[in-house]
PDB file of C-alpha atoms and ligand atoms in Angstrom:
ATOM      1  CA  MET A 585      -5.706  10.141  29.332  1.00 96.00           C
ATOM      2  CA  LEU A 586      -3.769   8.066  27.085  1.00 96.00           C
ATOM      3  CA  GLY A 587      -5.108   6.373  23.993  1.00 96.00           C
ATOM      4  CA  PRO A 588      -4.572   6.497  19.753  1.00 94.00           C
ATOM      5  CA  PRO A 589      -4.894   9.616  17.983  1.00 93.00           C
ATOM      6  CA  GLY A 590      -8.708  10.103  17.509  1.00 90.00           C
ATOM      7  CA  VAL A 591      -9.923   7.660  20.180  1.00 94.00           C
ATOM      8  CA  GLY A 592     -11.783  11.118  21.536  1.00 92.00           C
ATOM      9  CA  LYS A 593      -9.535  11.935  24.561  1.00 94.00           C
ATOM     10  CA  GLY A 594      -9.585  15.497  24.393  1.00 91.00           C
ATOM     11  CA  THR A 595     -13.667  15.263  24.456  1.00 91.00           C
ATOM     12  CA  GLN A 596     -14.125  12.937  27.327  1.00 95.00           C
ATOM     13  CA  ALA A 597     -11.360  15.436  29.423  1.00 95.00           C
ATOM     14  CA  GLU A 598     -13.048  18.097  28.446  1.00 92.00           C
ATOM     15  CA  MET A 599     -16.390  16.668  29.558  1.00 94.00           C
ATOM     16  CA  LEU A 600     -14.406  14.950  32.624  1.00 95.00           C
ATOM     17  CA  SER A 601     -13.110  18.602  33.097  1.00 95.00           C
ATOM     18  CA  GLN A 602     -16.931  19.975  33.297  1.00 94.00           C
ATOM     19  CA  GLN A 603     -17.699  17.130  35.545  1.00 93.00           C
ATOM     20  CA  LEU A 604     -14.730  17.178  38.017  1.00 93.00           C
ATOM     21  CA  HIS A 605     -14.346  21.005  38.218  1.00 95.00           C
ATOM     22  CA  ALA A 606     -10.628  19.793  37.757  1.00 95.00           C
ATOM     23  CA  CYS A 607      -8.082  21.907  35.440  1.00 95.00           C
ATOM     24  CA  HIS A 608      -7.812  20.724  31.628  1.00 94.00           C
ATOM     25  CA  LEU A 609      -4.374  20.250  30.320  1.00 94.00           C
ATOM     26  CA  SER A 610      -3.308  19.487  26.901  1.00 94.00           C
ATOM     27  CA  THR A 611      -0.287  19.435  25.705  1.00 94.00           C
ATOM     28  CA  GLY A 612      -1.532  19.223  21.974  1.00 92.00           C
ATOM     29  CA  ASP A 613      -3.309  22.518  22.912  1.00 89.00           C
ATOM     30  CA  VAL A 614      -0.159  24.362  24.085  1.00 88.00           C
ATOM     31  CA  PHE A 615       1.374  23.522  20.658  1.00 89.00           C
ATOM     32  CA  ARG A 616      -1.810  24.565  18.386  1.00 87.00           C
ATOM     33  CA  ALA A 617      -1.909  27.561  20.728  1.00 84.00           C
ATOM     34  CA  ALA A 618       1.848  28.454  19.990  1.00 84.00           C
ATOM     35  CA  ALA A 619       1.602  27.572  16.238  1.00 84.00           C
ATOM     36  CA  LYS A 620      -0.976  30.304  15.639  1.00 81.00           C
ATOM     37  CA  HIS A 621       1.652  33.203  17.536  1.00 77.00           C
ATOM     38  CA  HIS A 622       4.020  33.980  15.037  1.00 69.00           C
ATOM     39  CA  ASP A 623       6.499  35.234  17.940  1.00 66.00           C
ATOM     40  CA  CYS A 624       6.759  31.583  19.174  1.00 57.00           C
ATOM     41  CA  MET A 625       8.166  31.618  16.255  1.00 63.00           C
ATOM     42  CA  ALA A 626      11.497  33.516  18.020  1.00 63.00           C
ATOM     43  CA  SER A 627      12.242  30.110  19.825  1.00 82.00           C
ATOM     44  CA  PRO A 628      13.865  27.536  17.496  1.00 84.00           C
ATOM     45  CA  ALA A 629      13.042  24.630  20.119  1.00 84.00           C
ATOM     46  CA  LEU A 630       9.264  25.907  19.783  1.00 85.00           C
ATOM     47  CA  ALA A 631       9.655  26.373  15.593  1.00 87.00           C
ATOM     48  CA  GLN A 632      10.855  22.706  15.402  1.00 89.00           C
ATOM     49  CA  ALA A 633       8.268  21.400  17.762  1.00 89.00           C
ATOM     50  CA  ILE A 634       5.680  22.622  15.847  1.00 90.00           C
ATOM     51  CA  GLU A 635       7.224  21.390  12.193  1.00 90.00           C
ATOM     52  CA  LEU A 636       7.354  17.781  13.971  1.00 93.00           C
ATOM     53  CA  MET A 637       3.918  18.199  15.057  1.00 92.00           C
ATOM     54  CA  HIS A 638       2.559  19.280  11.881  1.00 90.00           C
ATOM     55  CA  GLN A 639       4.108  15.730  10.436  1.00 92.00           C
ATOM     56  CA  GLY A 640       2.677  13.453  13.306  1.00 93.00           C
ATOM     57  CA  LYS A 641       5.765  12.975  15.015  1.00 95.00           C
ATOM     58  CA  LEU A 642       6.016  14.043  19.241  1.00 96.00           C
ATOM     59  CA  VAL A 643       7.938  16.474  20.120  1.00 96.00           C
ATOM     60  CA  PRO A 644      11.271  16.283  22.110  1.00 96.00           C
ATOM     61  CA  ASP A 645      10.881  15.383  25.436  1.00 96.00           C
ATOM     62  CA  GLY A 646      12.701  17.570  27.468  1.00 94.00           C
ATOM     63  CA  LEU A 647      10.817  20.351  25.511  1.00 93.00           C
ATOM     64  CA  VAL A 648       7.123  18.875  26.854  1.00 95.00           C
ATOM     65  CA  PHE A 649       8.213  18.257  29.496  1.00 94.00           C
ATOM     66  CA  ALA A 650       9.574  21.970  30.488  1.00 92.00           C
ATOM     67  CA  LEU A 651       6.124  23.292  29.393  1.00 90.00           C
ATOM     68  CA  VAL A 652       4.494  21.033  31.876  1.00 92.00           C
ATOM     69  CA  ALA A 653       6.873  22.009  34.618  1.00 91.00           C
ATOM     70  CA  GLU A 654       5.991  25.629  33.592  1.00 89.00           C
ATOM     71  CA  ARG A 655       1.976  25.594  34.722  1.00 90.00           C
ATOM     72  CA  THR A 656       1.879  23.645  37.980  1.00 89.00           C
ATOM     73  CA  THR A 657      -0.950  25.917  39.119  1.00 89.00           C
ATOM     74  CA  CYS A 658      -2.936  23.884  37.115  1.00 89.00           C
ATOM     75  CA  LEU A 659      -1.755  20.542  38.850  1.00 91.00           C
ATOM     76  CA  HIS A 660      -2.755  22.029  41.987  1.00 91.00           C
ATOM     77  CA  CYS A 661      -5.959  22.901  40.736  1.00 91.00           C
ATOM     78  CA  SER A 662      -8.683  22.645  43.830  1.00 91.00           C
ATOM     79  CA  GLY A 663     -10.740  19.989  41.569  1.00 91.00           C
ATOM     80  CA  GLY A 664      -7.841  18.190  40.506  1.00 93.00           C
ATOM     81  CA  PHE A 665      -6.410  18.347  37.173  1.00 95.00           C
ATOM     82  CA  ILE A 666      -6.425  16.323  33.822  1.00 96.00           C
ATOM     83  CA  LEU A 667      -3.507  15.268  31.557  1.00 96.00           C
ATOM     84  CA  ASP A 668      -4.568  15.149  28.078  1.00 95.00           C
ATOM     85  CA  GLY A 669      -2.180  13.924  25.604  1.00 94.00           C
ATOM     86  CA  PHE A 670       0.832  13.615  28.374  1.00 96.00           C
ATOM     87  CA  PRO A 671       2.582  11.796  29.575  1.00 96.00           C
ATOM     88  CA  ARG A 672       3.719  10.298  25.988  1.00 96.00           C
ATOM     89  CA  SER A 673       6.692   8.040  26.649  1.00 97.00           C
ATOM     90  CA  LEU A 674       8.329   6.484  29.557  1.00 95.00           C
ATOM     91  CA  GLN A 675      10.835   9.425  29.837  1.00 96.00           C
ATOM     92  CA  GLN A 676       7.928  11.860  29.860  1.00 97.00           C
ATOM     93  CA  ALA A 677       6.714   9.508  32.467  1.00 95.00           C
ATOM     94  CA  ASN A 678       9.603   8.814  34.662  1.00 95.00           C
ATOM     95  CA  ASP A 679      10.237  12.785  34.293  1.00 95.00           C
ATOM     96  CA  PHE A 680       6.456  13.729  35.580  1.00 95.00           C
ATOM     97  CA  ASP A 681       6.746  11.229  38.315  1.00 94.00           C
ATOM     98  CA  ALA A 682       9.740  12.926  39.739  1.00 95.00           C
ATOM     99  CA  LEU A 683       7.455  16.153  39.543  1.00 95.00           C
ATOM    100  CA  LEU A 684       4.659  14.635  41.364  1.00 95.00           C
ATOM    101  CA  GLU A 685       6.824  13.626  44.254  1.00 95.00           C
ATOM    102  CA  ARG A 686       8.546  16.886  44.384  1.00 94.00           C
ATOM    103  CA  LEU A 687       4.950  18.773  44.266  1.00 93.00           C
ATOM    104  CA  ASN A 688       3.754  16.149  46.637  1.00 94.00           C
ATOM    105  CA  LEU A 689       0.620  15.045  44.306  1.00 93.00           C
ATOM    106  CA  GLN A 690       0.228  11.906  43.171  1.00 90.00           C
ATOM    107  CA  LEU A 691      -2.264  10.409  40.167  1.00 92.00           C
ATOM    108  CA  ASP A 692      -5.866   9.116  41.080  1.00 93.00           C
ATOM    109  CA  ALA A 693      -5.794   7.060  37.130  1.00 95.00           C
ATOM    110  CA  VAL A 694      -4.667   6.481  34.362  1.00 96.00           C
ATOM    111  CA  VAL A 695      -7.442   6.032  31.678  1.00 97.00           C
ATOM    112  CA  SER A 696      -6.264   4.510  28.927  1.00 97.00           C
ATOM    113  CA  TYR A 697      -8.843   4.711  25.441  1.00 97.00           C
ATOM    114  CA  THR A 698      -9.212   1.611  23.442  1.00 95.00           C
ATOM    115  CA  LEU A 699     -10.552   1.605  19.621  1.00 95.00           C
ATOM    116  CA  SER A 700     -10.165  -0.652  16.321  1.00 93.00           C
ATOM    117  CA  ILE A 701      -7.824   0.849  13.892  1.00 89.00           C
ATOM    118  CA  GLU A 702     -10.626   0.913  11.668  1.00 90.00           C
ATOM    119  CA  GLU A 703     -12.478   3.513  13.724  1.00 92.00           C
ATOM    120  CA  THR A 704      -9.467   5.492  14.592  1.00 91.00           C
ATOM    121  CA  ILE A 705      -8.003   6.269  11.345  1.00 90.00           C
ATOM    122  CA  ASN A 706     -12.240   7.401  10.744  1.00 91.00           C
ATOM    123  CA  ARG A 707     -12.688   9.897  13.436  1.00 91.00           C
ATOM    124  CA  VAL A 708      -9.608  11.853  13.199  1.00 91.00           C
ATOM    125  CA  SER A 709      -9.939  11.374   9.182  1.00 90.00           C
ATOM    126  CA  GLY A 710     -13.268  13.150   9.575  1.00 92.00           C
ATOM    127  CA  ARG A 711     -12.535  15.797  12.237  1.00 93.00           C
ATOM    128  CA  LEU A 712     -13.120  19.155  12.182  1.00 94.00           C
ATOM    129  CA  THR A 713     -12.616  21.520  15.040  1.00 91.00           C
ATOM    130  CA  CYS A 714     -14.107  25.106  16.095  1.00 92.00           C
ATOM    131  CA  SER A 715     -10.501  27.172  15.165  1.00 87.00           C
ATOM    132  CA  LYS A 716     -12.725  29.443  18.871  1.00 88.00           C
ATOM    133  CA  CYS A 717     -14.368  27.194  21.135  1.00 88.00           C
ATOM    134  CA  HIS A 718     -12.697  24.110  19.997  1.00 84.00           C
ATOM    135  CA  THR A 719     -15.892  21.780  19.644  1.00 88.00           C
ATOM    136  CA  VAL A 720     -14.991  18.764  17.956  1.00 89.00           C
ATOM    137  CA  TYR A 721     -17.495  17.363  15.065  1.00 92.00           C
ATOM    138  CA  HIS A 722     -17.236  14.528  12.371  1.00 92.00           C
ATOM    139  CA  LEU A 723     -18.467  14.537   8.836  1.00 92.00           C
ATOM    140  CA  GLU A 724     -20.222  11.889   9.918  1.00 89.00           C
ATOM    141  CA  SER A 725     -21.189  11.087  12.944  1.00 86.00           C
ATOM    142  CA  LYS A 726     -21.863  14.883  14.307  1.00 90.00           C
ATOM    143  CA  ALA A 727     -21.639  16.981  11.523  1.00 95.00           C
ATOM    144  CA  PRO A 728     -22.416  21.189  12.013  1.00 96.00           C
ATOM    145  CA  ALA A 729     -26.544  22.484  10.769  1.00 97.00           C
ATOM    146  CA  THR A 730     -24.441  24.367   8.835  1.00 97.00           C
ATOM    147  CA  PRO A 731     -21.150  22.896   6.806  1.00 95.00           C
ATOM    148  CA  GLY A 732     -17.861  24.495   8.079  1.00 96.00           C
ATOM    149  CA  ILE A 733     -19.673  26.754  10.916  1.00 97.00           C
ATOM    150  CA  CYS A 734     -19.440  25.653  14.329  1.00 97.00           C
ATOM    151  CA  ASP A 735     -23.138  25.379  15.864  1.00 97.00           C
ATOM    152  CA  ARG A 736     -21.864  26.458  19.352  1.00 95.00           C
ATOM    153  CA  CYS A 737     -20.100  29.748  18.590  1.00 96.00           C
ATOM    154  CA  GLY A 738     -20.909  30.335  14.935  1.00 96.00           C
ATOM    155  CA  ASN A 739     -16.637  30.591  13.656  1.00 96.00           C
ATOM    156  CA  ALA A 740     -15.159  28.856  11.209  1.00 96.00           C
ATOM    157  CA  LEU A 741     -14.371  24.716  11.517  1.00 96.00           C
ATOM    158  CA  THR A 742     -11.048  23.896  10.668  1.00 93.00           C
ATOM    159  CA  ARG A 743      -9.169  20.209   9.818  1.00 93.00           C
ATOM    160  CA  ARG A 744      -6.475  20.080  12.007  1.00 89.00           C
ATOM    161  CA  HIS A 745      -2.828  20.446  10.278  1.00 86.00           C
ATOM    162  CA  ASP A 746      -1.844  16.877  11.438  1.00 90.00           C
ATOM    163  CA  ASP A 747      -4.862  15.222  10.432  1.00 90.00           C
ATOM    164  CA  HIS A 748      -3.904  14.637   6.979  1.00 87.00           C
ATOM    165  CA  PRO A 749      -3.332  10.326   5.881  1.00 87.00           C
ATOM    166  CA  GLU A 750       0.706  11.248   6.053  1.00 89.00           C
ATOM    167  CA  ALA A 751       0.754  12.928   9.305  1.00 91.00           C
ATOM    168  CA  ILE A 752      -1.744  10.334  10.751  1.00 91.00           C
ATOM    169  CA  ARG A 753       0.192   6.844   9.439  1.00 90.00           C
ATOM    170  CA  VAL A 754       3.037   8.987  11.304  1.00 94.00           C
ATOM    171  CA  ARG A 755       0.794   9.196  15.015  1.00 94.00           C
ATOM    172  CA  LEU A 756      -0.580   5.649  14.615  1.00 94.00           C
ATOM    173  CA  GLN A 757       3.380   4.672  14.328  1.00 95.00           C
ATOM    174  CA  GLU A 758       4.617   6.310  17.215  1.00 95.00           C
ATOM    175  CA  TYR A 759       1.635   5.941  19.398  1.00 96.00           C
ATOM    176  CA  ALA A 760       2.255   2.554  18.871  1.00 95.00           C
ATOM    177  CA  ALA A 761       6.119   2.213  18.906  1.00 97.00           C
ATOM    178  CA  ILE A 762       6.165   4.691  22.215  1.00 97.00           C
ATOM    179  CA  THR A 763       3.440   5.611  23.585  1.00 96.00           C
ATOM    180  CA  GLU A 764       1.710   2.501  23.560  1.00 95.00           C
ATOM    181  CA  PRO A 765       4.125   0.647  26.014  1.00 94.00           C
ATOM    182  CA  LEU A 766       3.503   2.818  28.444  1.00 94.00           C
ATOM    183  CA  VAL A 767      -0.043   1.050  29.416  1.00 94.00           C
ATOM    184  CA  GLU A 768       1.988  -1.639  30.490  1.00 92.00           C
ATOM    185  CA  HIS A 769       4.244   0.532  32.916  1.00 90.00           C
ATOM    186  CA  CYS A 770       0.723   2.021  34.123  1.00 91.00           C
ATOM    187  CA  ARG A 771      -0.724  -1.105  34.882  1.00 91.00           C
ATOM    188  CA  GLN A 772       2.164  -2.502  37.095  1.00 90.00           C
ATOM    189  CA  LYS A 773       1.530   1.393  39.700  1.00 87.00           C
ATOM    190  CA  GLY A 774      -1.965  -0.683  39.731  1.00 88.00           C
ATOM    191  CA  ASN A 775      -3.679   2.750  38.824  1.00 91.00           C
ATOM    192  CA  LEU A 776      -5.124   1.676  35.321  1.00 95.00           C
ATOM    193  CA  LEU A 777      -8.762   2.156  34.010  1.00 96.00           C
ATOM    194  CA  ASN A 778      -8.977   0.140  30.649  1.00 96.00           C
ATOM    195  CA  ILE A 779     -12.105   1.838  28.689  1.00 97.00           C
ATOM    196  CA  SER A 780     -13.602   1.106  25.228  1.00 97.00           C
ATOM    197  CA  ALA A 781     -14.107   3.999  23.630  1.00 96.00           C
ATOM    198  CA  ALA A 782     -16.595   2.535  20.847  1.00 95.00           C
ATOM    199  CA  SER A 783     -19.630   3.867  22.538  1.00 94.00           C
ATOM    200  CA  SER A 784     -21.093   7.975  22.413  1.00 92.00           C
ATOM    201  CA  PRO A 785     -19.632  10.309  23.855  1.00 91.00           C
ATOM    202  CA  ALA A 786     -21.896  10.647  26.780  1.00 95.00           C
ATOM    203  CA  GLY A 787     -21.558   6.712  26.879  1.00 97.00           C
ATOM    204  CA  VAL A 788     -17.440   6.788  27.146  1.00 97.00           C
ATOM    205  CA  LEU A 789     -18.279   9.469  30.273  1.00 97.00           C
ATOM    206  CA  ALA A 790     -20.520   7.713  32.246  1.00 97.00           C
ATOM    207  CA  THR A 791     -18.635   4.584  32.051  1.00 97.00           C
ATOM    208  CA  THR A 792     -15.076   7.118  32.458  1.00 97.00           C
ATOM    209  CA  LEU A 793     -16.783   8.187  35.802  1.00 96.00           C
ATOM    210  CA  THR A 794     -18.168   4.359  36.718  1.00 96.00           C
ATOM    211  CA  GLY A 795     -14.296   3.085  37.137  1.00 96.00           C
ATOM    212  CA  LEU A 796     -12.867   6.668  38.647  1.00 95.00           C
ATOM    213  CA  TYR A 797     -16.181   6.130  41.314  1.00 94.00           C
ATOM    214  CA  ALA A 798     -14.849   2.264  41.744  1.00 94.00           C
ATOM    215  CA  LEU A 799     -10.977   3.363  42.151  1.00 92.00           C
ATOM    216  CA  ALA A 800     -11.826   5.516  44.205  1.00 90.00           C
ATOM    217  CA  HIS A 801     -13.490   3.137  46.609  1.00 90.00           C
ATOM    218  CA  ARG A 802     -11.687   0.119  46.422  1.00 86.00           C
TER     219      ARG A 802
HETATM  220  P1  LIG B 819      -2.628  15.559  20.548  1.00 58.47           P
HETATM  221  O1  LIG B 819      -3.583  17.071  20.910  1.00 58.47           O
HETATM  222  O2  LIG B 819      -2.571  15.019  22.107  1.00 58.47           O
HETATM  223  O3  LIG B 819      -3.028  14.851  19.540  1.00 58.47           O
HETATM  224  O4  LIG B 819      -1.209  16.398  20.481  1.00 58.47           O
HETATM  225  C1  LIG B 819      -0.952  16.863  18.987  1.00 58.47           C
HETATM  226  C2  LIG B 819       0.135  16.847  18.814  1.00 58.47           C
HETATM  227  O5  LIG B 819       1.495  17.009  19.379  1.00 58.47           O
HETATM  228  C3  LIG B 819       1.140  15.346  18.944  1.00 58.47           C
HETATM  229  O6  LIG B 819       1.126  14.496  17.818  1.00 58.47           O
HETATM  230  C4  LIG B 819       2.587  15.898  18.985  1.00 58.47           C
HETATM  231  O7  LIG B 819       3.648  15.894  18.050  1.00 58.47           O
HETATM  232  C5  LIG B 819       2.403  17.111  19.745  1.00 58.47           C
HETATM  233  N1  LIG B 819       2.457  16.559  21.631  1.00 58.47           N
HETATM  234  C6  LIG B 819       1.703  16.415  22.157  1.00 58.47           C
HETATM  235  N2  LIG B 819       1.800  16.322  23.838  1.00 58.47           N
HETATM  236  C7  LIG B 819       2.961  15.308  22.864  1.00 58.47           C
HETATM  237  C8  LIG B 819       3.393  14.677  24.064  1.00 58.47           C
HETATM  238  N3  LIG B 819       3.238  14.831  25.003  1.00 58.47           N
HETATM  239  N4  LIG B 819       4.964  14.793  23.379  1.00 58.47           N
HETATM  240  C9  LIG B 819       5.683  14.848  22.615  1.00 58.47           C
HETATM  241  N5  LIG B 819       4.857  15.077  22.287  1.00 58.47           N
HETATM  242  C10 LIG B 819       3.757  15.979  22.144  1.00 58.47           C
END
């Protein structure tokens, strides 16, 4: 899945993985989980990655790829796999293509979500996430029944470290400069689905499923 920060990739990946019984692999979730475990700071590479993430910058390609390559069980899931937030650079895409070839697997589709810059900023700056079950809320469009508390599991809602204005600006720049060129790279491979993420999560999911079905049956 491709798309700027805040476009809803995580929400869509979660819903799609439930529909398709596929494995959801989010590289951002891997780094956020690592950031909660202080013993990971024993690894200078991981500590540096977490610092870069908090600034809104991309983590070096080699480290991200190593984390994905360690998780090949996900890639062999019988329901398939959904990659959320990876690859994010041409280098990562090329390394991943080589990995898939070695594993004799292929990507059925690359879904690229699009959204206006104003709505992207609005979505990221109002986002709250449950610290336990990771359900995503929004201060205006999907506020929890009790402020600061997850409707689903009752745990505290937190704002992501990289959802502050300076990091959002850096993340949007990184997306435009490093990740967006991947859209063209994928278009040339013929399995790209461009989907507007402007509607509700359920509406975007329906459009995504229709597009995936059409791609599979063309
Ligand atoms: P996300 O949750 O996908 O927005 O990712 C959060 C942060 O994790 C990003 O802003 C990067 O700092 C880091 N990250 C996640 N995936 C990648 C990737 N494929 N390449 C580089 N950095 C990544």
